């Protein structure tokens, strides 16, 4: 298959930049917005985040089925969702950050409804967007480039938010006006980015079954053990990362007393991502995706331990722990999308049906569940410590923030690594599986026997006993 053009890779990355105008704004600032602007208590906000993000996870499964059932001859399977879902998504982001004062019950109800609607709209755009990568190429290097591109796109948005928005989150500021202006501007910017993706990132991988039945989707999930293991590891990792992401601002502002370091951290993250993006395909080629994931996870765990153990007076030690932790997070977030795309071929190899939609949906379901649990745990840590908006925080409140920023991510990352150590779908096995799938397609097209590619067994052997490649992976 022909290599992807730089324009296609950039266009794909633009899509995740657009996604994160809604997603990262919510993950970075929604808890602060609810507690400090809308006047919702930390405990109530934590429950809200948990409930709605679990709803979001089920919305991902719904979106995955919608994607698998749909197909447009002109635009393919995925791009129509991005075209028609992007504007509603961006407008709902404005509504989510515009909570009116309707009394305690009315305000909370409005927050639930708007955030849930935002989550559903995000699923109907993000699931097709994430699934698109597996349909653009099967080349490991190109998939690593797509993972790098989407990570760069997301980090550009995250860095901009950290540099320009986070310093504004201080007592006495008119935060409602700030968030309204920002989210309205994102409607225009996001629409332009999404349509750039639609015009440049196109499907190129052959599919024999354009419209996938519910039974075919379920058959894929039941037989795809690598996908299930990747989902479990991602759930654990995202639980820890979302806890850190939710309290990162609190940690810098209240524990270290250096809110001015937030834009510095954002710049450091951006520089690290731009350095990692071109390096990641070479690391994947040399070490393999699984080993990159495990190594990066260990780095993130070490950073979390530093954050947790550092006294608040040792500002630069704590800040360095954040940098180390986030460096590991960024590397994992780059390589994990390529790992997910590989499981699509594994499912096709086992069942004969290519199901990007439900495969990515299950993966996103577990990630969303991890984000829900992590965000809620972070809010509960604030509540248990006795965090109070606009007040000088007690030692217990600071300890709760530090636990959520350091210890919790470290523990969850250790568990994620343990799961990943048992992951069997290595790069060499994936290459053999892709070879067998191509051979099967030629056989179906010509009616003649076709040998396997990539050093794998023949397609006849594969059809008779698909466990051969799995057996090889155990050595």
PDB file of C-alpha atoms in Angstrom, residues 8-267:
ATOM      1  CA  UNK A   8      -3.223  13.338   4.890  1.00  0.00           C
ATOM      2  CA  UNK A   9      -1.267  12.917   8.127  1.00  0.00           C
ATOM      3  CA  UNK A  10      -1.606  16.624   8.947  1.00  0.00           C
ATOM      4  CA  UNK A  11      -5.310  16.523   8.099  1.00  0.00           C
ATOM      5  CA  UNK A  12      -5.828  13.607  10.450  1.00  0.00           C
ATOM      6  CA  UNK A  13      -3.992  15.461  13.216  1.00  0.00           C
ATOM      7  CA  UNK A  14      -6.206  18.511  12.672  1.00  0.00           C
ATOM      8  CA  UNK A  15      -9.216  16.365  13.534  1.00  0.00           C
ATOM      9  CA  UNK A  16      -7.936  15.631  17.032  1.00  0.00           C
ATOM     10  CA  UNK A  17      -7.062  19.281  17.524  1.00  0.00           C
ATOM     11  CA  UNK A  18     -10.727  20.022  16.794  1.00  0.00           C
ATOM     12  CA  UNK A  19     -11.875  17.206  19.104  1.00  0.00           C
ATOM     13  CA  UNK A  20      -9.848  18.605  21.943  1.00  0.00           C
ATOM     14  CA  UNK A  21     -11.274  22.094  21.654  1.00  0.00           C
ATOM     15  CA  UNK A  22     -14.258  20.446  23.359  1.00  0.00           C
ATOM     16  CA  UNK A  23     -12.676  17.473  25.142  1.00  0.00           C
ATOM     17  CA  UNK A  24      -9.522  18.973  26.668  1.00  0.00           C
ATOM     18  CA  UNK A  25     -11.323  22.160  27.644  1.00  0.00           C
ATOM     19  CA  UNK A  26     -13.734  19.976  29.614  1.00  0.00           C
ATOM     20  CA  UNK A  27     -11.095  17.717  31.182  1.00  0.00           C
ATOM     21  CA  UNK A  28      -8.853  20.613  32.195  1.00  0.00           C
ATOM     22  CA  UNK A  29     -11.406  23.142  33.384  1.00  0.00           C
ATOM     23  CA  UNK A  30     -14.860  21.640  33.889  1.00  0.00           C
ATOM     24  CA  UNK A  31     -14.274  20.580  37.503  1.00  0.00           C
ATOM     25  CA  UNK A  32     -12.863  24.025  38.308  1.00  0.00           C
ATOM     26  CA  UNK A  33     -15.756  25.654  36.424  1.00  0.00           C
ATOM     27  CA  UNK A  34     -18.354  23.644  38.323  1.00  0.00           C
ATOM     28  CA  UNK A  35     -16.830  24.295  41.760  1.00  0.00           C
ATOM     29  CA  UNK A  36     -15.587  27.874  41.357  1.00  0.00           C
ATOM     30  CA  UNK A  37     -18.042  29.393  38.848  1.00  0.00           C
ATOM     31  CA  UNK A  38     -21.293  27.409  38.837  1.00  0.00           C
ATOM     32  CA  UNK A  39     -21.146  26.954  42.624  1.00  0.00           C
ATOM     33  CA  UNK A  40     -21.569  23.155  42.581  1.00  0.00           C
ATOM     34  CA  UNK A  41     -19.960  21.385  45.540  1.00  0.00           C
ATOM     35  CA  UNK A  42     -16.886  19.212  44.932  1.00  0.00           C
ATOM     36  CA  UNK A  43     -18.731  16.041  45.991  1.00  0.00           C
ATOM     37  CA  UNK A  44     -21.724  16.780  43.716  1.00  0.00           C
ATOM     38  CA  UNK A  45     -19.371  17.658  40.841  1.00  0.00           C
ATOM     39  CA  UNK A  46     -17.466  14.411  41.344  1.00  0.00           C
ATOM     40  CA  UNK A  47     -20.671  12.381  41.147  1.00  0.00           C
ATOM     41  CA  UNK A  48     -21.760  14.360  38.080  1.00  0.00           C
ATOM     42  CA  UNK A  49     -18.481  13.630  36.302  1.00  0.00           C
ATOM     43  CA  UNK A  50     -18.677   9.941  37.194  1.00  0.00           C
ATOM     44  CA  UNK A  51     -22.286   9.475  36.064  1.00  0.00           C
ATOM     45  CA  UNK A  52     -22.044  11.467  32.841  1.00  0.00           C
ATOM     46  CA  UNK A  53     -18.712  10.006  31.761  1.00  0.00           C
ATOM     47  CA  UNK A  54     -20.041   6.476  32.264  1.00  0.00           C
ATOM     48  CA  UNK A  55     -23.020   7.526  30.130  1.00  0.00           C
ATOM     49  CA  UNK A  56     -20.466   8.780  27.583  1.00  0.00           C
ATOM     50  CA  UNK A  57     -18.851   5.359  27.553  1.00  0.00           C
ATOM     51  CA  UNK A  58     -22.141   3.691  26.590  1.00  0.00           C
ATOM     52  CA  UNK A  59     -22.685   6.450  24.036  1.00  0.00           C
ATOM     53  CA  UNK A  60     -19.423   5.301  22.428  1.00  0.00           C
ATOM     54  CA  UNK A  61     -20.833   1.789  21.936  1.00  0.00           C
ATOM     55  CA  UNK A  62     -23.978   3.276  20.384  1.00  0.00           C
ATOM     56  CA  UNK A  63     -21.817   5.413  18.094  1.00  0.00           C
ATOM     57  CA  UNK A  64     -19.724   2.387  17.140  1.00  0.00           C
ATOM     58  CA  UNK A  65     -22.791   0.489  16.009  1.00  0.00           C
ATOM     59  CA  UNK A  66     -24.012   3.541  14.070  1.00  0.00           C
ATOM     60  CA  UNK A  67     -20.647   3.670  12.287  1.00  0.00           C
ATOM     61  CA  UNK A  68     -20.585  -0.049  11.456  1.00  0.00           C
ATOM     62  CA  UNK A  69     -24.125   0.122  10.036  1.00  0.00           C
ATOM     63  CA  UNK A  70     -23.425   3.168   7.846  1.00  0.00           C
ATOM     64  CA  UNK A  71     -21.633   3.588   4.528  1.00  0.00           C
ATOM     65  CA  UNK A  72     -21.584   6.360   1.920  1.00  0.00           C
ATOM     66  CA  UNK A  73     -20.253   5.592  -1.559  1.00  0.00           C
ATOM     67  CA  UNK A  74     -19.069   9.171  -1.914  1.00  0.00           C
ATOM     68  CA  UNK A  75     -17.585   9.894   1.533  1.00  0.00           C
ATOM     69  CA  UNK A  76     -16.956   6.425   2.963  1.00  0.00           C
ATOM     70  CA  UNK A  77     -17.913   5.101   6.368  1.00  0.00           C
ATOM     71  CA  UNK A  78     -16.462   7.682   8.754  1.00  0.00           C
ATOM     72  CA  UNK A  79     -16.243  11.174   7.295  1.00  0.00           C
ATOM     73  CA  UNK A  80     -20.022  11.872   7.106  1.00  0.00           C
ATOM     74  CA  UNK A  81     -20.221  11.717  10.917  1.00  0.00           C
ATOM     75  CA  UNK A  82     -17.432  14.268  11.207  1.00  0.00           C
ATOM     76  CA  UNK A  83     -19.037  16.528   8.614  1.00  0.00           C
ATOM     77  CA  UNK A  84     -22.501  16.646  10.166  1.00  0.00           C
ATOM     78  CA  UNK A  85     -21.719  16.150  13.853  1.00  0.00           C
ATOM     79  CA  UNK A  86     -18.958  18.682  14.366  1.00  0.00           C
ATOM     80  CA  UNK A  87     -21.005  21.892  14.595  1.00  0.00           C
ATOM     81  CA  UNK A  88     -23.530  20.508  17.154  1.00  0.00           C
ATOM     82  CA  UNK A  89     -20.598  19.220  19.225  1.00  0.00           C
ATOM     83  CA  UNK A  90     -18.896  22.614  19.334  1.00  0.00           C
ATOM     84  CA  UNK A  91     -22.136  24.458  20.161  1.00  0.00           C
ATOM     85  CA  UNK A  92     -22.829  22.041  23.036  1.00  0.00           C
ATOM     86  CA  UNK A  93     -19.410  22.881  24.445  1.00  0.00           C
ATOM     87  CA  UNK A  94     -20.588  26.509  24.693  1.00  0.00           C
ATOM     88  CA  UNK A  95     -23.752  25.391  26.496  1.00  0.00           C
ATOM     89  CA  UNK A  96     -21.806  23.197  28.946  1.00  0.00           C
ATOM     90  CA  UNK A  97     -19.717  26.166  30.075  1.00  0.00           C
ATOM     91  CA  UNK A  98     -22.772  28.443  30.381  1.00  0.00           C
ATOM     92  CA  UNK A  99     -24.486  27.125  33.512  1.00  0.00           C
ATOM     93  CA  UNK A 100     -27.214  29.550  34.693  1.00  0.00           C
ATOM     94  CA  UNK A 101     -28.039  30.098  38.342  1.00  0.00           C
ATOM     95  CA  UNK A 102     -31.333  28.204  38.702  1.00  0.00           C
ATOM     96  CA  UNK A 103     -31.109  27.232  42.338  1.00  0.00           C
ATOM     97  CA  UNK A 104     -29.138  24.255  43.603  1.00  0.00           C
ATOM     98  CA  UNK A 105     -31.323  21.604  41.937  1.00  0.00           C
ATOM     99  CA  UNK A 106     -31.905  23.482  38.688  1.00  0.00           C
ATOM    100  CA  UNK A 107     -28.237  24.343  38.242  1.00  0.00           C
ATOM    101  CA  UNK A 108     -27.181  20.748  38.840  1.00  0.00           C
ATOM    102  CA  UNK A 109     -29.847  19.426  36.439  1.00  0.00           C
ATOM    103  CA  UNK A 110     -28.725  21.834  33.711  1.00  0.00           C
ATOM    104  CA  UNK A 111     -25.119  20.720  34.218  1.00  0.00           C
ATOM    105  CA  UNK A 112     -26.098  17.038  33.915  1.00  0.00           C
ATOM    106  CA  UNK A 113     -28.155  17.541  30.744  1.00  0.00           C
ATOM    107  CA  UNK A 114     -25.671  19.732  28.868  1.00  0.00           C
ATOM    108  CA  UNK A 115     -22.618  17.645  29.764  1.00  0.00           C
ATOM    109  CA  UNK A 116     -24.416  14.415  28.814  1.00  0.00           C
ATOM    110  CA  UNK A 117     -25.475  15.944  25.468  1.00  0.00           C
ATOM    111  CA  UNK A 118     -21.897  17.084  24.893  1.00  0.00           C
ATOM    112  CA  UNK A 119     -20.676  13.547  25.576  1.00  0.00           C
ATOM    113  CA  UNK A 120     -23.129  11.994  23.117  1.00  0.00           C
ATOM    114  CA  UNK A 121     -22.223  14.487  20.393  1.00  0.00           C
ATOM    115  CA  UNK A 122     -18.525  13.881  21.061  1.00  0.00           C
ATOM    116  CA  UNK A 123     -19.005  10.108  20.703  1.00  0.00           C
ATOM    117  CA  UNK A 124     -20.757  10.516  17.348  1.00  0.00           C
ATOM    118  CA  UNK A 125     -17.761  12.486  16.039  1.00  0.00           C
ATOM    119  CA  UNK A 126     -14.818  10.945  17.885  1.00  0.00           C
ATOM    120  CA  UNK A 127     -15.653   7.246  17.305  1.00  0.00           C
ATOM    121  CA  UNK A 128     -15.678   7.641  13.507  1.00  0.00           C
ATOM    122  CA  UNK A 129     -12.613   9.894  13.715  1.00  0.00           C
ATOM    123  CA  UNK A 130     -10.642   7.369  15.748  1.00  0.00           C
ATOM    124  CA  UNK A 131     -11.820   4.478  13.558  1.00  0.00           C
ATOM    125  CA  UNK A 132     -10.654   6.334  10.443  1.00  0.00           C
ATOM    126  CA  UNK A 133      -6.958   5.727  11.241  1.00  0.00           C
ATOM    127  CA  UNK A 134      -7.285   1.967  10.794  1.00  0.00           C
ATOM    128  CA  UNK A 135      -8.958   2.512   7.412  1.00  0.00           C
ATOM    129  CA  UNK A 136      -6.318   4.931   6.113  1.00  0.00           C
ATOM    130  CA  UNK A 137      -3.352   2.531   6.251  1.00  0.00           C
ATOM    131  CA  UNK A 138      -2.118  -0.821   7.554  1.00  0.00           C
ATOM    132  CA  UNK A 139       1.545   0.198   7.586  1.00  0.00           C
ATOM    133  CA  UNK A 140       2.965   0.241  11.175  1.00  0.00           C
ATOM    134  CA  UNK A 141       5.140   3.284  10.460  1.00  0.00           C
ATOM    135  CA  UNK A 142       2.273   5.268   8.976  1.00  0.00           C
ATOM    136  CA  UNK A 143       0.025   4.284  11.861  1.00  0.00           C
ATOM    137  CA  UNK A 144       2.648   5.547  14.282  1.00  0.00           C
ATOM    138  CA  UNK A 145       2.739   8.807  12.288  1.00  0.00           C
ATOM    139  CA  UNK A 146      -1.045   9.124  12.546  1.00  0.00           C
ATOM    140  CA  UNK A 147      -0.795   8.532  16.292  1.00  0.00           C
ATOM    141  CA  UNK A 148       1.891  11.193  16.500  1.00  0.00           C
ATOM    142  CA  UNK A 149      -0.173  13.612  14.403  1.00  0.00           C
ATOM    143  CA  UNK A 150      -3.276  13.291  16.564  1.00  0.00           C
ATOM    144  CA  UNK A 151      -1.187  13.658  19.718  1.00  0.00           C
ATOM    145  CA  UNK A 152       0.457  16.808  18.342  1.00  0.00           C
ATOM    146  CA  UNK A 153      -2.959  18.188  17.397  1.00  0.00           C
ATOM    147  CA  UNK A 154      -4.319  17.501  20.878  1.00  0.00           C
ATOM    148  CA  UNK A 155      -1.240  18.922  22.600  1.00  0.00           C
ATOM    149  CA  UNK A 156      -1.316  22.114  20.544  1.00  0.00           C
ATOM    150  CA  UNK A 157      -4.794  22.738  21.905  1.00  0.00           C
ATOM    151  CA  UNK A 158      -3.873  21.628  25.415  1.00  0.00           C
ATOM    152  CA  UNK A 159      -0.789  23.833  25.397  1.00  0.00           C
ATOM    153  CA  UNK A 160      -2.759  26.842  24.187  1.00  0.00           C
ATOM    154  CA  UNK A 161      -5.267  26.301  26.988  1.00  0.00           C
ATOM    155  CA  UNK A 162      -2.473  25.975  29.528  1.00  0.00           C
ATOM    156  CA  UNK A 163      -0.570  29.020  28.289  1.00  0.00           C
ATOM    157  CA  UNK A 164      -3.440  31.435  27.718  1.00  0.00           C
ATOM    158  CA  UNK A 165      -6.432  30.217  29.745  1.00  0.00           C
ATOM    159  CA  UNK A 166      -5.105  28.558  32.923  1.00  0.00           C
ATOM    160  CA  UNK A 167      -3.413  31.753  34.240  1.00  0.00           C
ATOM    161  CA  UNK A 168      -6.849  33.413  34.160  1.00  0.00           C
ATOM    162  CA  UNK A 169      -8.315  30.910  36.649  1.00  0.00           C
ATOM    163  CA  UNK A 170      -7.732  32.977  39.756  1.00  0.00           C
ATOM    164  CA  UNK A 171      -9.970  34.340  42.530  1.00  0.00           C
ATOM    165  CA  UNK A 172     -11.963  37.423  41.609  1.00  0.00           C
ATOM    166  CA  UNK A 173     -11.757  36.966  37.822  1.00  0.00           C
ATOM    167  CA  UNK A 174     -14.905  37.013  35.641  1.00  0.00           C
ATOM    168  CA  UNK A 175     -14.529  33.371  34.643  1.00  0.00           C
ATOM    169  CA  UNK A 176     -18.001  33.010  33.136  1.00  0.00           C
ATOM    170  CA  UNK A 177     -17.255  35.686  30.561  1.00  0.00           C
ATOM    171  CA  UNK A 178     -13.866  34.102  29.876  1.00  0.00           C
ATOM    172  CA  UNK A 179     -15.286  30.628  29.206  1.00  0.00           C
ATOM    173  CA  UNK A 180     -18.143  31.971  27.084  1.00  0.00           C
ATOM    174  CA  UNK A 181     -15.750  33.900  24.840  1.00  0.00           C
ATOM    175  CA  UNK A 182     -13.345  30.987  24.512  1.00  0.00           C
ATOM    176  CA  UNK A 183     -15.956  28.346  23.657  1.00  0.00           C
ATOM    177  CA  UNK A 184     -17.627  30.608  21.081  1.00  0.00           C
ATOM    178  CA  UNK A 185     -14.265  31.183  19.380  1.00  0.00           C
ATOM    179  CA  UNK A 186     -13.709  27.422  19.352  1.00  0.00           C
ATOM    180  CA  UNK A 187     -16.882  26.935  17.286  1.00  0.00           C
ATOM    181  CA  UNK A 188     -15.281  28.796  14.380  1.00  0.00           C
ATOM    182  CA  UNK A 189     -11.788  27.315  14.768  1.00  0.00           C
ATOM    183  CA  UNK A 190     -13.069  23.784  15.315  1.00  0.00           C
ATOM    184  CA  UNK A 191     -15.338  23.841  12.261  1.00  0.00           C
ATOM    185  CA  UNK A 192     -12.398  24.818  10.031  1.00  0.00           C
ATOM    186  CA  UNK A 193     -10.189  22.054  11.470  1.00  0.00           C
ATOM    187  CA  UNK A 194     -12.865  19.361  11.115  1.00  0.00           C
ATOM    188  CA  UNK A 195     -13.509  20.180   7.484  1.00  0.00           C
ATOM    189  CA  UNK A 196      -9.781  20.133   6.757  1.00  0.00           C
ATOM    190  CA  UNK A 197      -9.793  16.560   8.109  1.00  0.00           C
ATOM    191  CA  UNK A 198     -12.776  15.605   5.951  1.00  0.00           C
ATOM    192  CA  UNK A 199     -11.058  16.901   2.803  1.00  0.00           C
ATOM    193  CA  UNK A 200      -7.654  15.270   3.373  1.00  0.00           C
ATOM    194  CA  UNK A 201      -7.972  12.099   5.511  1.00  0.00           C
ATOM    195  CA  UNK A 202      -9.561   9.412   3.325  1.00  0.00           C
ATOM    196  CA  UNK A 203     -10.131   5.668   3.599  1.00  0.00           C
ATOM    197  CA  UNK A 204      -7.831   3.416   1.572  1.00  0.00           C
ATOM    198  CA  UNK A 205      -8.087  -0.038   3.211  1.00  0.00           C
ATOM    199  CA  UNK A 206     -10.328  -2.555   1.428  1.00  0.00           C
ATOM    200  CA  UNK A 207     -13.429  -3.805   3.245  1.00  0.00           C
ATOM    201  CA  UNK A 208     -15.424  -6.808   2.046  1.00  0.00           C
ATOM    202  CA  UNK A 209     -18.460  -6.035   4.253  1.00  0.00           C
ATOM    203  CA  UNK A 210     -19.420  -2.313   4.121  1.00  0.00           C
ATOM    204  CA  UNK A 211     -22.424  -2.653   6.476  1.00  0.00           C
ATOM    205  CA  UNK A 212     -21.725  -4.796   9.532  1.00  0.00           C
ATOM    206  CA  UNK A 213     -24.537  -6.593  11.368  1.00  0.00           C
ATOM    207  CA  UNK A 214     -24.921  -6.590  15.147  1.00  0.00           C
ATOM    208  CA  UNK A 215     -24.019 -10.289  15.282  1.00  0.00           C
ATOM    209  CA  UNK A 216     -20.838  -9.691  13.257  1.00  0.00           C
ATOM    210  CA  UNK A 217     -19.878  -6.866  15.619  1.00  0.00           C
ATOM    211  CA  UNK A 218     -20.391  -9.057  18.690  1.00  0.00           C
ATOM    212  CA  UNK A 219     -18.483 -11.964  17.107  1.00  0.00           C
ATOM    213  CA  UNK A 220     -15.519  -9.659  16.592  1.00  0.00           C
ATOM    214  CA  UNK A 221     -15.523  -8.504  20.202  1.00  0.00           C
ATOM    215  CA  UNK A 222     -15.897 -12.024  21.638  1.00  0.00           C
ATOM    216  CA  UNK A 223     -12.873 -13.386  19.769  1.00  0.00           C
ATOM    217  CA  UNK A 224     -10.567 -10.352  20.029  1.00  0.00           C
ATOM    218  CA  UNK A 225      -8.502 -11.065  23.167  1.00  0.00           C
ATOM    219  CA  UNK A 226      -5.767  -8.494  22.342  1.00  0.00           C
ATOM    220  CA  UNK A 227      -8.437  -5.786  22.124  1.00  0.00           C
ATOM    221  CA  UNK A 228      -9.869  -6.761  25.510  1.00  0.00           C
ATOM    222  CA  UNK A 229      -6.432  -6.678  27.145  1.00  0.00           C
ATOM    223  CA  UNK A 230      -5.602  -3.327  25.570  1.00  0.00           C
ATOM    224  CA  UNK A 231      -8.949  -1.996  26.798  1.00  0.00           C
ATOM    225  CA  UNK A 232      -8.271  -3.142  30.371  1.00  0.00           C
ATOM    226  CA  UNK A 233      -4.787  -1.637  30.386  1.00  0.00           C
ATOM    227  CA  UNK A 234      -6.099   1.638  28.951  1.00  0.00           C
ATOM    228  CA  UNK A 235      -8.880   1.762  31.536  1.00  0.00           C
ATOM    229  CA  UNK A 236      -6.340   1.529  34.344  1.00  0.00           C
ATOM    230  CA  UNK A 237      -3.924   3.993  32.755  1.00  0.00           C
ATOM    231  CA  UNK A 238      -6.647   6.545  31.953  1.00  0.00           C
ATOM    232  CA  UNK A 239      -8.050   6.338  35.481  1.00  0.00           C
ATOM    233  CA  UNK A 240      -4.712   7.538  36.817  1.00  0.00           C
ATOM    234  CA  UNK A 241      -4.078  10.091  34.087  1.00  0.00           C
ATOM    235  CA  UNK A 242      -7.539  11.648  34.390  1.00  0.00           C
ATOM    236  CA  UNK A 243      -7.075  12.043  38.137  1.00  0.00           C
ATOM    237  CA  UNK A 244      -3.856  13.939  37.455  1.00  0.00           C
ATOM    238  CA  UNK A 245      -5.403  15.997  34.652  1.00  0.00           C
ATOM    239  CA  UNK A 246      -8.382  16.973  36.828  1.00  0.00           C
ATOM    240  CA  UNK A 247      -6.267  18.277  39.740  1.00  0.00           C
ATOM    241  CA  UNK A 248      -3.210  19.518  37.868  1.00  0.00           C
ATOM    242  CA  UNK A 249      -4.329  23.120  38.170  1.00  0.00           C
ATOM    243  CA  UNK A 250      -5.139  22.666  41.881  1.00  0.00           C
ATOM    244  CA  UNK A 251      -1.691  21.096  42.436  1.00  0.00           C
ATOM    245  CA  UNK A 252       0.181  24.005  40.883  1.00  0.00           C
ATOM    246  CA  UNK A 253      -2.055  26.705  42.367  1.00  0.00           C
ATOM    247  CA  UNK A 254      -2.734  25.379  45.869  1.00  0.00           C
ATOM    248  CA  UNK A 255       0.028  22.862  46.728  1.00  0.00           C
ATOM    249  CA  UNK A 256       3.038  24.483  45.051  1.00  0.00           C
ATOM    250  CA  UNK A 257       1.588  28.007  45.139  1.00  0.00           C
ATOM    251  CA  UNK A 258       2.796  28.623  41.589  1.00  0.00           C
ATOM    252  CA  UNK A 259      -0.105  29.008  39.188  1.00  0.00           C
ATOM    253  CA  UNK A 260       2.319  30.926  36.975  1.00  0.00           C
ATOM    254  CA  UNK A 261       4.022  27.582  36.230  1.00  0.00           C
ATOM    255  CA  UNK A 262       0.936  26.283  34.412  1.00  0.00           C
ATOM    256  CA  UNK A 263       1.814  27.986  31.094  1.00  0.00           C
ATOM    257  CA  UNK A 264       5.432  26.871  31.574  1.00  0.00           C
ATOM    258  CA  UNK A 265       4.232  23.278  31.945  1.00  0.00           C
ATOM    259  CA  UNK A 266       2.083  23.664  28.841  1.00  0.00           C
ATOM    260  CA  UNK A 267       5.066  24.900  26.810  1.00  0.00           C
TER     261      UNK A 267
END
